[in-house]
Amino acid sequence: MQIAAQQDKGSKEMNERDGLQGLFLEDLEIGLTASYGKTVTETDIVMFAGITGDNNPVHLNEEFAKTTMFAGRIAHGMLSAGFISTVLGTRLPGPGTIYLSQNLQFKAPVRIGDTVTARVVVREIMPAKKRAILETNCYVGDLCVIAGESTVMVPSRA
Amino acid sequence: MQIAAQQDKGSKEMNERDGLQGLFLEDLEIGLTASYGKTVTETDIVMFAGITGDNNPVHLNEEFAKTTMFAGRIAHGMLSAGFISTVLGTRLPGPGTIYLSQNLQFKAPVRIGDTVTARVVVREIMPAKKRAILETNCYVGDLCVIAGESTVMVPSRA
């Protein structure tokens, strides 16, 4: 049976949504937007501190953090910045994209329980260099907590 | 006994190295340098993907990653960028510092087993605004894998 034979080979349907191919440069349009939202938990902060070694007490020591201008523990800024990488690497443009640069302005703190949404918008497409410039902001509700911009290289069908 | 009484109160020695107080603006000098080195492991990449949601196959799928220009899995750029935050938040200037902005140029990939050293150097001090600009580069051996700069607000003794 032909279908069974194809399954045996593990053959791939042309349109299989396997998450291995992102958008091509030709698929991008100015204004095209993608986002990723994640509720920041205490676990995320503890694990981020463990992985990176950033055990700044403003992230881990509630008694200390209460004495600061933040009045309690806040998440690592680079944790929310990681959500930008999630959008770029998995949604827009997605796998195949090469991350060239990122700038970040940390505008407001993120606290345990806040849901951060990273939103990426195509702002400029440079076909000759196969590059795109994207606005990469993170929000908690309507508040922009990180304002940023990134430059990526995007594969071309050509 | 006086010493026992002090211990009972959990009183803090004036010079106790408790990691809760970083440098003040007045302690900074142009050229002052600090660093943090960490060997990037497969575990770091798996956990970073879990925390951020960035499951781009170039980080997690060796068979896919082999077909890319990187010829194998690479670490998330934001993982190495996290080591910069480690230096800023724990060593130079350290706790009390407020992270205002960061820019990052991803210049070369980091692979499992690479030891990344984030090195922070004071480049400019702005006493009136209580700010400092720091060079924030990451190296694998002599190779600069991330070139960056950050702006921080630093508490003043005044």
CSV table of C-alpha atoms in Angstrom, one decimal:
chain,number,residue,atom,x,y,z
A,1,MET,CA,0.0,0.0,0.0
A,2,GLN,CA,1.5,3.2,-1.1
A,3,ILE,CA,0.5,5.3,2.0
A,4,ALA,CA,2.0,2.7,4.3
A,5,ALA,CA,5.2,2.6,2.3
A,6,GLN,CA,5.6,6.4,2.5
A,7,GLN,CA,5.1,6.2,6.3
A,8,ASP,CA,7.7,3.5,6.6
A,9,LYS,CA,10.2,5.8,4.9
A,10,GLY,CA,9.3,8.6,7.2
A,11,SER,CA,8.8,10.7,4.1
A,12,LYS,CA,7.9,14.3,4.5
A,13,GLU,CA,4.8,15.9,3.0
A,14,MET,CA,5.6,19.0,1.1
A,15,ASN,CA,3.5,21.1,3.4
A,16,GLU,CA,4.2,19.4,6.7
A,17,ARG,CA,4.3,21.9,9.5
A,18,ASP,CA,7.4,20.6,11.1
A,19,GLY,CA,8.7,24.0,12.4
A,20,LEU,CA,12.0,23.5,10.6
A,21,GLN,CA,11.5,26.2,7.9
A,22,GLY,CA,10.8,29.8,8.7
A,23,LEU,CA,9.8,32.6,6.4
A,24,PHE,CA,11.9,33.5,3.4
A,25,LEU,CA,13.0,37.1,2.8
A,26,GLU,CA,10.4,37.2,-0.1
A,27,ASP,CA,7.6,36.4,2.4
A,28,LEU,CA,8.3,39.4,4.6
A,29,GLU,CA,6.3,42.6,4.3
A,30,ILE,CA,6.6,45.9,6.2
A,31,GLY,CA,4.2,45.7,9.2
A,32,LEU,CA,4.1,41.9,9.4
A,33,THR,CA,3.8,41.1,13.1
A,34,ALA,CA,4.2,38.1,15.4
A,35,SER,CA,4.2,37.7,19.1
A,36,TYR,CA,4.8,35.3,22.0
A,37,GLY,CA,3.3,35.7,25.5
A,38,LYS,CA,4.5,34.0,28.7
A,39,THR,CA,3.6,34.5,32.3
A,40,VAL,CA,6.9,35.0,34.3
A,41,THR,CA,7.0,32.7,37.3
A,42,GLU,CA,9.2,32.4,40.3
A,43,THR,CA,10.5,29.2,38.8
A,44,ASP,CA,11.6,31.0,35.6
A,45,ILE,CA,13.6,33.5,37.7
A,46,VAL,CA,15.2,30.8,39.9
A,47,MET,CA,16.2,28.7,36.8
A,48,PHE,CA,17.4,31.8,34.8
A,49,ALA,CA,19.6,32.7,37.8
A,50,GLY,CA,21.0,29.1,37.9
A,51,ILE,CA,21.7,29.0,34.1
A,52,THR,CA,23.3,32.4,33.8
A,53,GLY,CA,24.8,32.8,37.3
A,54,ASP,CA,23.0,36.1,37.8
A,55,ASN,CA,22.1,35.8,41.4
A,56,ASN,CA,21.7,39.6,41.9
A,57,PRO,CA,19.6,39.8,45.2
A,58,VAL,CA,17.1,42.1,43.5
A,59,HIS,CA,15.9,38.9,41.6
A,60,LEU,CA,16.3,36.3,44.5
A,61,ASN,CA,16.2,38.0,47.9
A,62,GLU,CA,12.7,39.4,48.7
A,63,GLU,CA,13.8,41.0,51.9
A,64,PHE,CA,16.6,42.9,50.1
A,65,ALA,CA,14.5,43.6,47.1
A,66,LYS,CA,11.8,45.2,49.3
A,67,THR,CA,14.4,47.9,50.3
A,68,THR,CA,15.0,48.9,46.7
A,69,MET,CA,13.1,51.3,44.5
A,70,PHE,CA,11.4,48.2,43.0
A,71,ALA,CA,9.8,47.3,46.4
A,72,GLY,CA,10.1,43.5,45.7
A,73,ARG,CA,11.8,41.0,43.5
A,74,ILE,CA,11.9,41.6,39.7
A,75,ALA,CA,12.7,39.3,36.8
A,76,HIS,CA,16.0,39.5,35.0
A,77,GLY,CA,15.7,41.9,32.0
A,78,MET,CA,17.4,39.3,29.8
A,79,LEU,CA,14.7,36.8,30.6
A,80,SER,CA,12.1,39.0,28.9
A,81,ALA,CA,14.6,39.7,26.2
A,82,GLY,CA,14.7,35.9,25.6
A,83,PHE,CA,11.1,36.1,24.5
A,84,ILE,CA,12.1,38.3,21.6
A,85,SER,CA,14.5,35.6,20.5
A,86,THR,CA,11.6,33.1,20.7
A,87,VAL,CA,9.6,35.2,18.3
A,88,LEU,CA,12.5,35.7,15.9
A,89,GLY,CA,13.7,32.1,16.0
A,90,THR,CA,10.3,30.3,15.9
A,91,ARG,CA,7.7,32.7,14.3
A,92,LEU,CA,8.9,35.7,12.5
A,93,PRO,CA,11.1,35.1,10.5
A,94,GLY,CA,11.5,31.7,12.2
A,95,PRO,CA,14.1,28.9,11.7
A,96,GLY,CA,16.9,29.7,9.3
A,97,THR,CA,17.1,33.3,10.4
A,98,ILE,CA,20.5,34.5,11.6
A,99,TYR,CA,20.4,36.9,14.6
A,100,LEU,CA,22.9,39.7,13.9
A,101,SER,CA,22.1,42.3,16.5
A,102,GLN,CA,19.7,43.4,19.1
A,103,ASN,CA,19.3,46.5,21.2
A,104,LEU,CA,17.2,46.7,24.3
A,105,GLN,CA,16.0,49.6,26.5
A,106,PHE,CA,14.7,48.3,29.8
A,107,LYS,CA,11.8,50.7,30.5
A,108,ALA,CA,9.9,49.1,33.4
A,109,PRO,CA,10.4,46.1,35.8
A,110,VAL,CA,8.7,42.7,35.3
A,111,ARG,CA,7.4,41.0,38.4
A,112,ILE,CA,6.5,37.4,39.2
A,113,GLY,CA,3.0,36.7,37.8
A,114,ASP,CA,3.3,39.4,35.0
A,115,THR,CA,2.5,38.1,31.5
A,116,VAL,CA,5.1,39.5,29.1
A,117,THR,CA,4.3,39.6,25.4
A,118,ALA,CA,7.1,40.1,23.0
A,119,ARG,CA,5.9,41.6,19.8
A,120,VAL,CA,8.0,41.7,16.6
A,121,VAL,CA,7.1,44.0,13.6
A,122,VAL,CA,9.0,44.1,10.3
A,123,ARG,CA,10.2,47.7,9.8
A,124,GLU,CA,12.7,47.5,7.0
A,125,ILE,CA,13.6,44.9,4.4
A,126,MET,CA,17.0,45.0,2.6
A,127,PRO,CA,16.9,42.5,-0.2
A,128,ALA,CA,20.4,43.1,-1.5
A,129,LYS,CA,21.9,42.2,1.9
A,130,LYS,CA,19.2,39.7,2.8
A,131,ARG,CA,18.6,41.5,6.0
A,132,ALA,CA,15.6,42.8,7.8
A,133,ILE,CA,15.2,45.3,10.7
A,134,LEU,CA,12.5,44.5,13.2
A,135,GLU,CA,10.9,46.4,16.0
A,136,THR,CA,11.1,44.1,19.1
A,137,ASN,CA,9.1,45.4,22.0
A,138,CYS,CA,7.9,43.6,25.1
A,139,TYR,CA,4.7,44.5,26.9
A,140,VAL,CA,3.0,43.8,30.2
A,141,GLY,CA,-0.6,44.7,29.4
A,142,ASP,CA,-0.3,48.1,27.6
A,143,LEU,CA,3.0,49.0,29.3
A,144,CYS,CA,6.1,48.7,27.2
A,145,VAL,CA,8.7,47.1,29.5
A,146,ILE,CA,11.4,46.6,26.8
A,147,ALA,CA,11.8,48.7,23.6
A,148,GLY,CA,14.1,47.3,21.1
A,149,GLU,CA,15.2,46.7,17.6
A,150,SER,CA,16.9,43.8,15.9
A,151,THR,CA,18.7,43.1,12.7
A,152,VAL,CA,18.5,39.6,11.2
A,153,MET,CA,19.7,37.8,8.1
A,154,VAL,CA,16.9,35.9,6.4
A,155,PRO,CA,17.3,33.1,3.8
A,156,SER,CA,16.1,33.9,0.3
A,157,ARG,CA,14.4,31.5,-2.1
A,158,ALA,CA,16.6,32.9,-4.9
B,1,MET,CA,28.9,37.1,76.1
B,2,GLN,CA,29.0,40.0,73.6
B,3,ILE,CA,29.9,38.0,70.5
B,4,ALA,CA,27.2,35.5,71.1
B,5,ALA,CA,24.7,38.3,71.7
B,6,GLN,CA,25.6,39.8,68.4
B,7,GLN,CA,25.2,36.5,66.6
B,8,ASP,CA,21.8,36.0,68.2
B,9,LYS,CA,20.6,39.3,66.7
B,10,GLY,CA,22.0,38.3,63.3
B,11,SER,CA,23.7,41.7,63.4
B,12,LYS,CA,25.7,42.6,60.3
B,13,GLU,CA,29.4,43.5,60.4
B,14,MET,CA,30.2,46.7,58.7
B,15,ASN,CA,32.4,45.0,56.2
B,16,GLU,CA,30.4,41.8,55.8
B,17,ARG,CA,30.7,40.5,52.2
B,18,ASP,CA,27.0,39.7,51.9
B,19,GLY,CA,26.8,40.5,48.2
B,20,LEU,CA,24.0,43.0,48.8
B,21,GLN,CA,25.9,46.2,48.0
B,22,GLY,CA,27.6,46.8,44.8
B,23,LEU,CA,30.0,49.6,43.9
B,24,PHE,CA,28.9,53.2,44.1
B,25,LEU,CA,29.3,55.7,41.3
B,26,GLU,CA,32.2,57.2,43.2
B,27,ASP,CA,34.0,53.8,43.1
B,28,LEU,CA,34.0,53.6,39.3
B,29,GLU,CA,37.0,54.4,37.2
B,30,ILE,CA,37.5,54.4,33.5
B,31,GLY,CA,39.0,51.0,32.6
B,32,LEU,CA,37.8,49.2,35.7
B,33,THR,CA,37.0,45.6,34.5
B,34,ALA,CA,35.1,42.5,35.7
B,35,SER,CA,34.3,39.2,34.1
B,36,TYR,CA,32.3,36.0,34.5
B,37,GLY,CA,33.1,32.8,32.8
B,38,LYS,CA,30.8,29.8,32.3
B,39,THR,CA,31.0,26.6,30.3
B,40,VAL,CA,27.8,26.4,28.2
B,41,THR,CA,26.3,22.9,28.5
B,42,GLU,CA,23.6,21.0,26.8
B,43,THR,CA,21.6,21.3,30.0
B,44,ASP,CA,21.8,25.2,29.8
B,45,ILE,CA,20.4,25.2,26.3
B,46,VAL,CA,17.6,22.8,27.1
B,47,MET,CA,16.6,24.8,30.2
B,48,PHE,CA,16.9,28.1,28.4
B,49,ALA,CA,14.6,26.8,25.7
B,50,GLY,CA,12.2,25.7,28.3
B,51,ILE,CA,12.2,29.0,30.2
B,52,THR,CA,12.0,31.3,27.2
B,53,GLY,CA,10.0,29.1,24.8
B,54,ASP,CA,12.7,29.5,22.2
B,55,ASN,CA,12.7,26.0,20.7
B,56,ASN,CA,14.3,27.0,17.4
B,57,PRO,CA,15.6,23.7,16.0
B,58,VAL,CA,19.1,25.2,15.5
B,59,HIS,CA,19.4,25.0,19.3
B,60,LEU,CA,17.6,21.7,19.9
B,61,ASN,CA,17.6,19.4,16.8
B,62,GLU,CA,21.1,18.2,16.0
B,63,GLU,CA,20.0,16.6,12.7
B,64,PHE,CA,18.4,19.9,11.5
B,65,ALA,CA,21.3,22.0,12.9
B,66,LYS,CA,23.8,19.9,10.9
B,67,THR,CA,22.2,21.0,7.7
B,68,THR,CA,22.6,24.7,8.5
B,69,MET,CA,25.7,26.9,8.1
B,70,PHE,CA,26.5,26.2,11.7
B,71,ALA,CA,26.9,22.5,11.1
B,72,GLY,CA,25.5,21.6,14.5
B,73,ARG,CA,23.5,22.9,17.5
B,74,ILE,CA,24.4,26.4,18.8
B,75,ALA,CA,23.5,28.1,22.0
B,76,HIS,CA,20.9,30.8,22.2
B,77,GLY,CA,22.6,34.2,21.8
B,78,MET,CA,20.5,35.6,24.7
B,79,LEU,CA,22.0,32.9,27.0
B,80,SER,CA,25.5,34.3,26.5
B,81,ALA,CA,24.0,37.8,26.8
B,82,GLY,CA,22.7,36.7,30.2
B,83,PHE,CA,26.3,36.4,31.4
B,84,ILE,CA,26.7,40.2,30.8
B,85,SER,CA,23.8,40.8,33.1
B,86,THR,CA,25.6,38.5,35.6
B,87,VAL,CA,28.6,40.7,35.7
B,88,LEU,CA,26.6,44.0,35.8
B,89,GLY,CA,24.3,42.7,38.5
B,90,THR,CA,26.8,40.9,40.8
B,91,ARG,CA,30.3,42.3,40.1
B,92,LEU,CA,30.6,45.6,38.2
B,93,PRO,CA,28.8,47.7,39.4
B,94,GLY,CA,26.9,45.0,41.2
B,95,PRO,CA,23.6,45.1,43.3
B,96,GLY,CA,21.9,48.5,43.4
B,97,THR,CA,22.7,49.0,39.7
B,98,ILE,CA,19.7,49.7,37.4
B,99,TYR,CA,20.0,48.3,33.9
B,100,LEU,CA,18.9,50.9,31.4
B,101,SER,CA,20.0,49.6,28.0
B,102,GLN,CA,22.0,47.1,26.2
B,103,ASN,CA,23.0,46.5,22.7
B,104,LEU,CA,24.4,43.3,21.3
B,105,GLN,CA,26.1,42.2,18.1
B,106,PHE,CA,26.1,38.5,17.7
B,107,LYS,CA,29.4,37.9,15.9
B,108,ALA,CA,30.0,34.2,16.2
B,109,PRO,CA,28.1,31.1,17.4
B,110,VAL,CA,28.6,29.5,20.8
B,111,ARG,CA,28.6,25.7,20.9
B,112,ILE,CA,28.0,23.1,23.6
B,113,GLY,CA,31.2,22.9,25.7
B,114,ASP,CA,32.5,26.4,24.8
B,115,THR,CA,33.5,28.5,27.8
B,116,VAL,CA,32.1,32.0,27.4
B,117,THR,CA,33.6,34.8,29.4
B,118,ALA,CA,31.6,38.1,29.6
B,119,ARG,CA,33.9,41.0,30.2
B,120,VAL,CA,32.7,44.4,31.3
B,121,VAL,CA,34.8,47.5,31.2
B,122,VAL,CA,33.9,51.0,32.4
B,123,ARG,CA,34.1,53.3,29.4
B,124,GLU,CA,32.3,56.5,30.5
B,125,ILE,CA,31.1,57.9,33.8
B,126,MET,CA,28.4,60.6,33.9
B,127,PRO,CA,28.2,61.9,37.5
B,128,ALA,CA,25.4,64.4,36.9
B,129,LYS,CA,23.0,61.7,35.6
B,130,LYS,CA,24.5,58.9,37.9
B,131,ARG,CA,25.1,56.8,34.8
B,132,ALA,CA,27.9,54.8,33.4
B,133,ILE,CA,28.5,53.3,29.9
B,134,LEU,CA,30.2,50.0,29.9
B,135,GLU,CA,31.7,47.9,27.1
B,136,THR,CA,30.2,44.4,27.4
B,137,ASN,CA,31.8,41.8,25.2
B,138,CYS,CA,31.7,38.0,25.4
B,139,TYR,CA,34.6,35.8,24.4
B,140,VAL,CA,35.3,32.2,23.6
B,141,GLY,CA,39.0,32.0,24.0
B,142,ASP,CA,40.3,35.1,22.1
B,143,LEU,CA,37.2,35.2,19.8
B,144,CYS,CA,34.7,37.9,20.5
B,145,VAL,CA,31.3,36.2,20.1
B,146,ILE,CA,29.2,39.1,21.3
B,147,ALA,CA,30.2,42.8,21.1
B,148,GLY,CA,28.1,45.1,23.1
B,149,GLU,CA,27.6,48.2,25.2
B,150,SER,CA,25.4,48.9,28.1
B,151,THR,CA,24.1,51.9,30.0
B,152,VAL,CA,23.4,51.6,33.7
B,153,MET,CA,22.3,53.9,36.6
B,154,VAL,CA,24.6,53.5,39.6
B,155,PRO,CA,23.8,54.6,43.2
B,156,SER,CA,25.8,57.5,44.5
B,157,ARG,CA,27.1,57.9,48.1
B,158,ALA,CA,26.0,61.5,47.9
